[in-house]
Amino acid sequence: MRRRTVLAAGAAGAAGAAAALAGGTSASAAVRSGAASTTGDIAGHPDRTAPLRDLAARIGLRFGTALIPQDIETPSYAAIASSQFSVVTPGNGMKWQIVEPEPGVYDWSEADQLVEFAAANKQLVRGHTLVWHNQLPDWLTTGVANGSISTSQLWDLLHNHITTEVSRYRGRIWQWDVCNEFFLDADPSGLDPNNFWIAALGPDVIPNAFQWAHEADPDALLFYNDYNIGGEDGTNAKSDAVYAYAQQLLGDGVPIDGIGNQGHLDTQYGWSPQLLQQDLVRYAGLGLKVAITEADVRTFVNNPTDQVPTDNLALFAHPYEYSEMLKAALTVPELISFTVWGFTDSDSWVPGTFAGEGYAGIYDVNQNPKAAYYSLQSDLALAAYGAPRRIRTYTPRA
Ligand code: G3I
């Protein structure tokens, strides 16, 4: 299928083959080492030391992280990655630049490594990402720019890319971020006409991408993923545009299953957890699943190595924003996974992208859990067990 046609297939099936996997670890694990700890409730009180994945499993939530090869190859990192998280996303390993560095020459090593790690640790996988303007191979962007790749050839290349990658991992990917970051940061928002794909192929690229992904793996849940669509922008213009567009896709029979809200926050900006909740609820109101896909909270730090916040208030804002993000998510039953974009500050993308900022993860540069970790753990414990009833201290007289 080259051009958009009436899409016969309905929304993709709700359950991937891997969904039968258990959500929790086989034994509770210590926060840092992943070693077995004493487990279970403490005389009826929630066990606040349980791993995040185990607490999340109590309410059917998958708690995830992005992983890069270093997280898997470094034993101390891998222990955290396996013990704390029940769904993993390749930070880079499934992007086109990585998997097809030369035309027709594939390198699946990083993607395979992650999928195998996930299987070994009873984790599900979020595939990320099939169609994005960034991290494309040079041969592709250069070929489009100089005209050596025609429009017709580009359609074929995209179709082949999606089909090849999704087919390779058929049955092993729970959720795919099919299309990533297509909307303008503007009021009003809308599809960015200067986006590489929109400029080259027009807006039909999105429904076609979903359809091709669905044909290659009918059981994978197919997501549209973006940032600033969950309470970051007071006008909510980008969220409005994504909501309207998702509604249109569904009306056209496009097999989209969910909206991914990335959740990259920065303590220097305003952000509304109430608006996040409203946005999640309205996406879910369309019949879609929702997910927090790339949560982190950055702030200004002393240097990129130590990443000590320069403002003491950031020490409070950081766990607060993580906690509020999770609690907003927990109120929405259609929210099926909450993923942090890497767990440790030592391999965060933030210092390399935002000069002077860091401290974005839930573990510090030495892999010690931060206040944000404990906030999330408490929130999950309360959600998992239900907040205990208050003990009775005073009975008013009638
Ligand atoms: O692999 C090369 C290496 O060979 C080279 O020596 C090095 C020098 O800079 O660069 C390495 O590539 C880097 C790549 O990450 C792998 O580490 C790129 O420079 C760097 O730009 C790239 O950054 C990634 C970024 O996406 C690209 O926009 C981050 O790791 C990745 O975490 C980040 O993830 C994105 C999501 O996919 C979509 N949402 C936003 C999120 C954060 O930007």
Coordinates of C-alpha atoms and ligand atoms in Angstrom, one line a residue:
M1 CA 0.0 0.0 0.0
R2 CA 1.6 3.2 -1.0
R3 CA -1.1 5.8 -0.5
R4 CA -3.6 5.9 2.3
T5 CA -6.5 3.8 1.6
V6 CA -9.6 2.8 3.6
L7 CA -8.0 0.8 6.3
A8 CA -9.9 -2.4 6.7
A9 CA -8.2 -3.6 9.9
G10 CA -9.5 -2.4 13.2
A11 CA -7.4 -1.5 16.2
A12 CA -4.7 -3.9 17.0
G13 CA -5.4 -6.7 19.5
A14 CA -5.0 -5.7 23.0
A15 CA -2.6 -8.4 24.1
G16 CA 0.8 -9.1 22.8
A17 CA 2.1 -12.7 23.0
A18 CA 4.4 -11.6 25.7
A19 CA 1.6 -10.4 27.9
A20 CA 1.5 -13.8 29.6
L21 CA 4.7 -13.0 31.4
A22 CA 4.4 -12.4 35.1
G23 CA 4.8 -8.8 36.1
G24 CA 6.9 -9.1 39.2
T25 CA 10.3 -10.5 40.0
S26 CA 10.4 -14.0 41.3
A27 CA 11.7 -12.7 44.6
S28 CA 11.8 -9.2 46.0
A29 CA 15.1 -7.6 45.4
A30 CA 17.1 -5.0 47.2
V31 CA 16.9 -1.6 45.8
R32 CA 20.5 -1.3 44.8
S33 CA 22.0 -4.7 44.4
G34 CA 19.0 -6.6 43.1
A35 CA 19.8 -9.3 45.7
A36 CA 17.0 -11.1 47.5
S37 CA 15.6 -9.3 50.5
T38 CA 13.0 -10.1 53.1
T39 CA 9.7 -9.9 51.3
G40 CA 6.1 -9.5 51.8
D41 CA 3.9 -7.3 53.9
I42 CA 5.0 -6.5 57.4
A43 CA 2.2 -7.6 59.6
G44 CA -0.4 -6.3 57.2
H45 CA 1.5 -3.1 56.5
P46 CA 2.7 -2.4 52.9
D47 CA 6.3 -3.4 52.2
R48 CA 7.8 -0.1 51.2
T49 CA 11.1 -1.7 50.4
A50 CA 9.7 -3.9 47.6
P51 CA 11.0 -3.3 44.0
L52 CA 9.1 -0.9 41.9
R53 CA 8.1 -3.6 39.4
D54 CA 6.6 -5.8 42.2
L55 CA 4.6 -3.0 43.7
A56 CA 3.4 -1.9 40.2
A57 CA 2.4 -5.5 39.4
R58 CA -0.1 -5.5 42.3
I59 CA -2.2 -3.1 40.2
G60 CA -1.4 -4.5 36.8
L61 CA 0.9 -1.6 36.0
R62 CA 4.2 -2.2 34.2
F63 CA 7.0 0.0 35.5
G64 CA 9.8 0.6 33.0
T65 CA 13.0 2.2 32.0
A66 CA 14.9 2.9 28.9
L67 CA 18.1 1.0 28.6
I68 CA 21.3 1.5 26.7
P69 CA 23.9 -1.3 26.2
Q70 CA 25.9 -0.1 29.2
D71 CA 23.0 -0.7 31.5
I72 CA 22.9 -4.4 30.4
E73 CA 26.7 -5.0 30.2
T74 CA 27.6 -3.4 33.6
P75 CA 26.6 -5.9 36.3
S76 CA 25.7 -3.4 38.9
Y77 CA 23.5 -1.5 36.4
A78 CA 22.0 -4.7 35.1
A79 CA 21.0 -5.7 38.6
I80 CA 19.0 -2.6 39.0
A81 CA 17.5 -2.8 35.5
S82 CA 16.4 -6.4 36.1
S83 CA 15.1 -6.1 39.6
Q84 CA 13.3 -2.8 39.5
F85 CA 11.6 -2.7 36.1
S86 CA 9.1 -4.9 34.3
V87 CA 9.1 -3.2 30.9
V88 CA 12.2 -1.9 29.0
T89 CA 12.6 0.4 26.0
P90 CA 15.8 0.7 23.9
G91 CA 17.1 4.2 24.4
N92 CA 18.5 4.1 20.9
G93 CA 18.9 0.5 19.7
M94 CA 15.8 0.2 17.6
K95 CA 16.1 3.6 15.8
W96 CA 16.7 3.5 12.0
Q97 CA 20.2 5.0 12.3
I98 CA 21.3 2.1 14.4
V99 CA 19.5 -0.8 12.7
E100 CA 20.3 0.1 9.1
P101 CA 23.5 2.2 9.1
E102 CA 24.0 1.5 5.4
P103 CA 21.3 0.8 2.8
G104 CA 20.3 -2.9 3.2
V105 CA 23.0 -3.5 5.8
Y106 CA 21.3 -4.3 9.1
D107 CA 22.7 -4.2 12.6
W108 CA 20.3 -5.8 15.1
S109 CA 22.9 -6.4 17.8
E110 CA 21.8 -3.7 20.2
A111 CA 18.1 -4.4 19.7
D112 CA 18.6 -8.2 20.0
Q113 CA 20.6 -7.6 23.2
L114 CA 17.8 -5.7 24.8
V115 CA 15.1 -8.1 23.7
E116 CA 17.1 -11.0 25.1
F117 CA 17.7 -9.2 28.4
A118 CA 14.0 -8.5 28.7
A119 CA 13.1 -12.2 28.1
A120 CA 15.7 -13.4 30.6
N121 CA 14.2 -11.0 33.2
K122 CA 10.5 -11.5 32.5
Q123 CA 10.2 -8.0 31.2
L124 CA 8.1 -6.7 28.3
V125 CA 9.5 -4.5 25.6
R126 CA 8.4 -1.1 24.3
G127 CA 9.7 -0.8 20.8
H128 CA 11.0 2.7 20.1
T129 CA 10.7 4.2 17.5
L130 CA 9.7 3.4 13.9
V131 CA 9.1 6.8 12.3
W132 CA 10.9 9.8 13.7
H133 CA 12.7 12.8 12.1
N134 CA 15.8 12.3 14.3
Q135 CA 18.5 9.6 14.4
L136 CA 17.9 8.7 10.7
P137 CA 20.8 7.2 8.8
D138 CA 22.9 9.7 6.9
W139 CA 22.4 7.8 3.6
L140 CA 18.7 8.3 3.9
T141 CA 18.7 12.0 4.8
T142 CA 21.4 12.8 2.3
G143 CA 19.7 10.8 -0.4
V144 CA 16.4 12.7 0.1
A145 CA 18.2 16.1 0.3
N146 CA 20.1 15.6 -2.9
G147 CA 17.3 13.9 -4.8
S148 CA 19.0 10.6 -5.3
I149 CA 16.2 9.0 -3.3
S150 CA 12.9 9.8 -5.1
T151 CA 9.5 10.2 -3.3
S152 CA 8.4 6.8 -4.6
Q153 CA 11.6 5.1 -3.4
L154 CA 11.2 6.8 0.0
W155 CA 7.7 5.3 0.4
D156 CA 9.2 1.9 -0.4
L157 CA 12.1 2.4 2.0
L158 CA 9.8 3.4 4.8
H159 CA 7.4 0.5 4.2
N160 CA 10.3 -1.9 4.1
H161 CA 11.9 -0.4 7.3
I162 CA 8.7 -0.8 9.3
T163 CA 7.9 -4.3 7.9
T164 CA 11.4 -5.6 8.4
E165 CA 11.8 -4.3 12.0
V166 CA 8.4 -5.1 13.3
S167 CA 8.4 -8.6 11.6
R168 CA 11.8 -9.4 13.1
Y169 CA 10.4 -8.8 16.7
R170 CA 6.9 -10.0 16.0
G171 CA 5.4 -11.4 19.2
R172 CA 8.2 -9.9 21.3
I173 CA 7.2 -6.3 21.4
W174 CA 4.3 -5.3 23.7
Q175 CA 4.0 -1.6 22.6
W176 CA 5.6 0.1 19.5
D177 CA 6.1 3.8 19.3
V178 CA 5.2 3.9 15.7
C179 CA 5.3 7.6 15.1
N180 CA 7.3 10.0 17.3
E181 CA 7.2 13.8 17.7
F182 CA 5.3 15.0 14.7
F183 CA 3.5 18.0 16.2
L184 CA 4.5 21.6 16.5
D185 CA 5.2 23.3 19.8
A186 CA 2.9 26.2 19.0
D187 CA -0.6 27.5 19.7
P188 CA -2.4 26.4 17.7
S189 CA -0.4 23.2 17.1
G190 CA -0.7 20.7 14.3
L191 CA 1.5 18.4 12.2
D192 CA 4.8 20.1 11.7
P193 CA 5.1 20.9 7.9
N194 CA 8.9 21.0 8.3
N195 CA 9.1 17.6 9.9
F196 CA 11.3 15.4 7.7
W197 CA 8.6 12.9 6.9
I198 CA 5.8 15.4 6.5
A199 CA 7.9 17.5 4.2
A200 CA 9.0 14.5 2.1
L201 CA 5.8 12.4 2.0
G202 CA 3.0 14.4 3.4
P203 CA 0.6 13.5 6.3
D204 CA -0.4 10.2 4.9
V205 CA 2.9 8.9 6.3
I206 CA 1.3 8.5 9.7
P207 CA -1.7 6.3 8.9
N208 CA 0.3 4.2 6.5
A209 CA 3.0 3.7 9.2
F210 CA 0.4 2.4 11.7
Q211 CA -1.2 0.2 9.1
W212 CA 2.1 -1.4 8.0
A213 CA 3.2 -1.9 11.6
H214 CA -0.2 -3.6 12.3
E215 CA 0.2 -5.9 9.3
A216 CA 3.7 -6.9 10.5
D217 CA 2.6 -7.7 14.1
P218 CA -1.2 -7.6 14.6
D219 CA -0.8 -8.2 18.4
A220 CA 1.5 -5.3 19.2
L221 CA 0.0 -2.2 20.7
L222 CA 0.7 0.7 18.4
F223 CA 1.4 4.1 20.0
Y224 CA 1.7 7.7 18.9
N225 CA 4.4 9.2 21.2
D226 CA 5.2 12.9 21.9
Y227 CA 6.4 15.4 24.5
N228 CA 4.6 18.5 25.9
I229 CA 1.2 16.7 25.6
G230 CA 0.6 16.2 29.3
G231 CA 0.3 19.3 31.3
E232 CA 3.6 21.0 30.4
D233 CA 2.1 23.7 28.4
G234 CA -0.7 25.8 30.0
T235 CA -2.5 26.4 26.7
N236 CA -2.6 22.6 26.2
A237 CA -2.5 23.5 22.4
K238 CA -0.2 20.5 21.5
S239 CA -2.3 18.1 23.5
D240 CA -5.5 19.5 21.9
A241 CA -4.0 18.9 18.4
V242 CA -2.8 15.3 19.2
Y243 CA -6.2 14.5 20.8
A244 CA -8.0 15.8 17.7
Y245 CA -5.7 13.9 15.4
A246 CA -6.0 10.7 17.3
Q247 CA -9.8 11.0 17.1
Q248 CA -9.4 11.5 13.3
L249 CA -7.2 8.5 12.9
L250 CA -9.6 6.3 14.8
G251 CA -12.5 7.6 12.7
D252 CA -10.6 6.6 9.6
G253 CA -10.0 3.1 10.9
V254 CA -6.3 3.5 11.5
P255 CA -5.0 0.8 13.9
I256 CA -3.7 3.1 16.7
D257 CA -4.0 1.7 20.2
G258 CA -2.4 4.3 22.4
I259 CA -0.9 7.7 23.1
G260 CA 2.5 7.9 24.8
N261 CA 3.2 11.0 26.9
Q262 CA 6.9 11.3 27.2
G263 CA 7.0 13.2 30.4
H264 CA 10.4 15.1 30.1
L265 CA 10.0 17.7 32.9
D266 CA 12.3 20.5 34.0
T267 CA 12.1 22.1 37.4
Q268 CA 12.5 25.6 36.0
Y269 CA 9.2 25.5 34.1
G270 CA 5.7 25.3 35.2
W271 CA 3.8 22.0 34.9
S272 CA 0.3 20.9 35.9
P273 CA -0.3 17.4 37.2
Q274 CA -4.0 18.2 37.1
L275 CA -3.8 18.9 33.4
L276 CA -1.7 15.8 32.9
Q277 CA -4.5 13.8 34.4
Q278 CA -7.1 15.5 32.3
D279 CA -5.1 14.9 29.1
L280 CA -4.6 11.2 29.9
V281 CA -8.3 10.8 30.7
R282 CA -9.4 12.4 27.4
Y283 CA -7.0 10.3 25.3
A284 CA -8.4 7.2 27.2
G285 CA -11.9 8.5 26.5
L286 CA -11.2 7.8 22.8
G287 CA -10.8 4.2 23.7
L288 CA -7.0 4.4 23.6
K289 CA -4.5 3.0 26.1
V290 CA -2.1 5.6 27.5
A291 CA 1.4 5.4 28.8
I292 CA 4.1 7.6 30.4
T293 CA 7.0 6.7 28.1
E294 CA 10.1 8.7 28.9
A295 CA 9.7 10.3 32.4
D296 CA 12.6 12.3 33.8
V297 CA 12.9 15.6 35.7
R298 CA 16.0 17.7 35.0
T299 CA 17.4 20.7 36.9
F300 CA 20.5 22.9 37.1
V301 CA 23.6 21.1 38.5
N302 CA 27.1 21.9 39.5
N303 CA 28.7 19.9 36.7
P304 CA 27.8 17.0 34.4
T305 CA 29.9 14.5 36.3
D306 CA 28.6 14.9 39.9
Q307 CA 25.2 16.4 39.0
V308 CA 24.5 18.1 42.3
P309 CA 21.6 20.5 42.1
T310 CA 22.7 24.1 42.4
D311 CA 19.4 25.1 44.0
N312 CA 18.4 23.3 47.2
L313 CA 14.8 23.6 46.4
A314 CA 15.4 21.4 43.4
L315 CA 15.9 18.5 45.8
F316 CA 12.2 18.9 46.7
A317 CA 10.9 19.8 43.3
H318 CA 12.6 16.8 41.7
P319 CA 10.8 14.0 43.7
Y320 CA 7.6 16.0 43.8
E321 CA 7.3 16.2 40.1
Y322 CA 8.1 12.5 39.7
S323 CA 5.5 11.7 42.3
E324 CA 2.8 13.9 40.9
M325 CA 3.4 12.5 37.4
L326 CA 3.0 9.0 38.7
K327 CA 0.0 9.8 40.9
A328 CA -1.8 11.5 37.9
A329 CA -1.1 8.4 35.9
L330 CA -2.3 6.0 38.6
T331 CA -5.7 7.7 38.6
V332 CA -6.2 6.6 35.0
P333 CA -7.0 2.9 34.6
E334 CA -6.1 2.9 30.9
L335 CA -2.5 3.9 31.8
I336 CA -0.8 0.6 31.3
S337 CA 2.9 1.5 31.8
F338 CA 5.0 4.2 33.4
T339 CA 8.6 4.3 32.0
V340 CA 11.5 6.4 33.1
W341 CA 14.0 7.5 30.4
G342 CA 17.0 5.7 31.9
F343 CA 17.3 5.2 35.7
T344 CA 20.7 6.6 36.5
D345 CA 22.1 10.1 36.1
S346 CA 25.4 8.6 35.0
D347 CA 24.0 7.7 31.6
S348 CA 21.2 10.3 31.2
W349 CA 20.8 12.1 27.9
V350 CA 20.2 15.4 29.7
P351 CA 23.7 16.8 30.4
G352 CA 24.6 16.2 26.7
T353 CA 21.6 18.1 25.5
F354 CA 20.8 20.8 28.0
A355 CA 23.9 22.7 29.0
G356 CA 24.1 23.0 32.8
E357 CA 21.3 20.6 33.6
G358 CA 21.2 17.1 34.9
Y359 CA 20.0 15.1 38.0
A360 CA 17.1 13.9 35.9
G361 CA 17.0 10.2 36.9
I362 CA 15.8 8.4 40.0
Y363 CA 19.3 7.0 40.8
D364 CA 22.3 9.3 41.2
V365 CA 25.6 9.1 39.4
N366 CA 26.7 6.3 41.7
Q367 CA 23.6 4.3 41.2
N368 CA 22.2 5.1 44.6
P369 CA 18.4 5.6 44.8
K370 CA 17.4 9.3 45.1
A371 CA 14.5 10.8 47.0
A372 CA 12.5 10.5 43.7
Y373 CA 13.0 6.7 43.8
Y374 CA 11.5 6.5 47.3
S375 CA 8.6 8.8 46.4
L376 CA 7.7 6.6 43.5
Q377 CA 8.1 3.5 45.7
S378 CA 5.8 5.0 48.4
D379 CA 3.2 6.0 45.8
L380 CA 3.2 2.5 44.3
A381 CA 3.0 0.9 47.7
L382 CA 0.0 2.9 48.6
A383 CA -1.6 2.2 45.2
A384 CA -0.7 -1.5 45.4
Y385 CA -2.2 -2.0 48.8
G386 CA -4.7 0.8 49.0
A387 CA -4.0 3.5 51.6
P388 CA -4.6 2.0 55.0
R389 CA -7.6 3.2 56.9
R390 CA -6.7 5.6 59.6
I391 CA -6.5 4.3 63.1
R392 CA -9.2 5.6 65.3
T393 CA -8.1 8.2 67.9
Y394 CA -11.3 10.1 68.8
T395 CA -14.9 9.3 68.7
P396 CA -17.1 12.4 68.9
R397 CA -20.1 12.1 71.2
A398 CA -23.5 12.0 69.6
Ligands
G3I1 O1 26.8 6.5 18.9 C1 27.5 7.7 18.8 C2 29.0 7.6 19.1 O2 29.6 6.7 18.2 C3 29.6 8.9 19.2 O3 31.0 8.8 19.6 C4 28.9 9.9 20.1 C5 29.5 11.3 20.1 O4 28.6 12.2 20.5 O5 27.6 10.0 19.7 C6 26.9 8.7 19.8 O6 25.6 8.9 19.4 C7 24.7 9.5 20.3 C8 23.5 8.6 20.6 O7 22.6 9.2 21.5 C9 24.0 7.3 21.2 O8 24.6 7.5 22.4 C10 24.2 10.8 19.7 O9 25.3 11.8 19.6 C11 23.2 11.4 20.7 O10 22.6 12.6 20.0 C12 22.1 10.4 20.9 O11 21.2 11.0 21.8 C13 19.9 10.3 21.9 C14 18.8 11.3 21.5 O12 17.5 10.6 21.7 C15 18.8 11.8 20.1 O13 17.9 12.7 19.9 C16 19.8 9.9 23.3 O14 20.7 8.9 23.7 C17 18.4 9.3 23.6 O15 18.2 9.1 24.9 C18 17.3 10.3 23.1 O16 16.0 9.8 23.3 C19 15.0 10.6 22.8 C20 13.8 9.7 22.5 O17 14.3 8.8 21.5 C21 12.6 10.5 21.9 N1 12.2 11.5 22.9 C22 13.2 12.3 23.4 C23 14.4 11.5 23.9 C24 15.5 12.5 24.5 O18 16.1 13.2 23.5

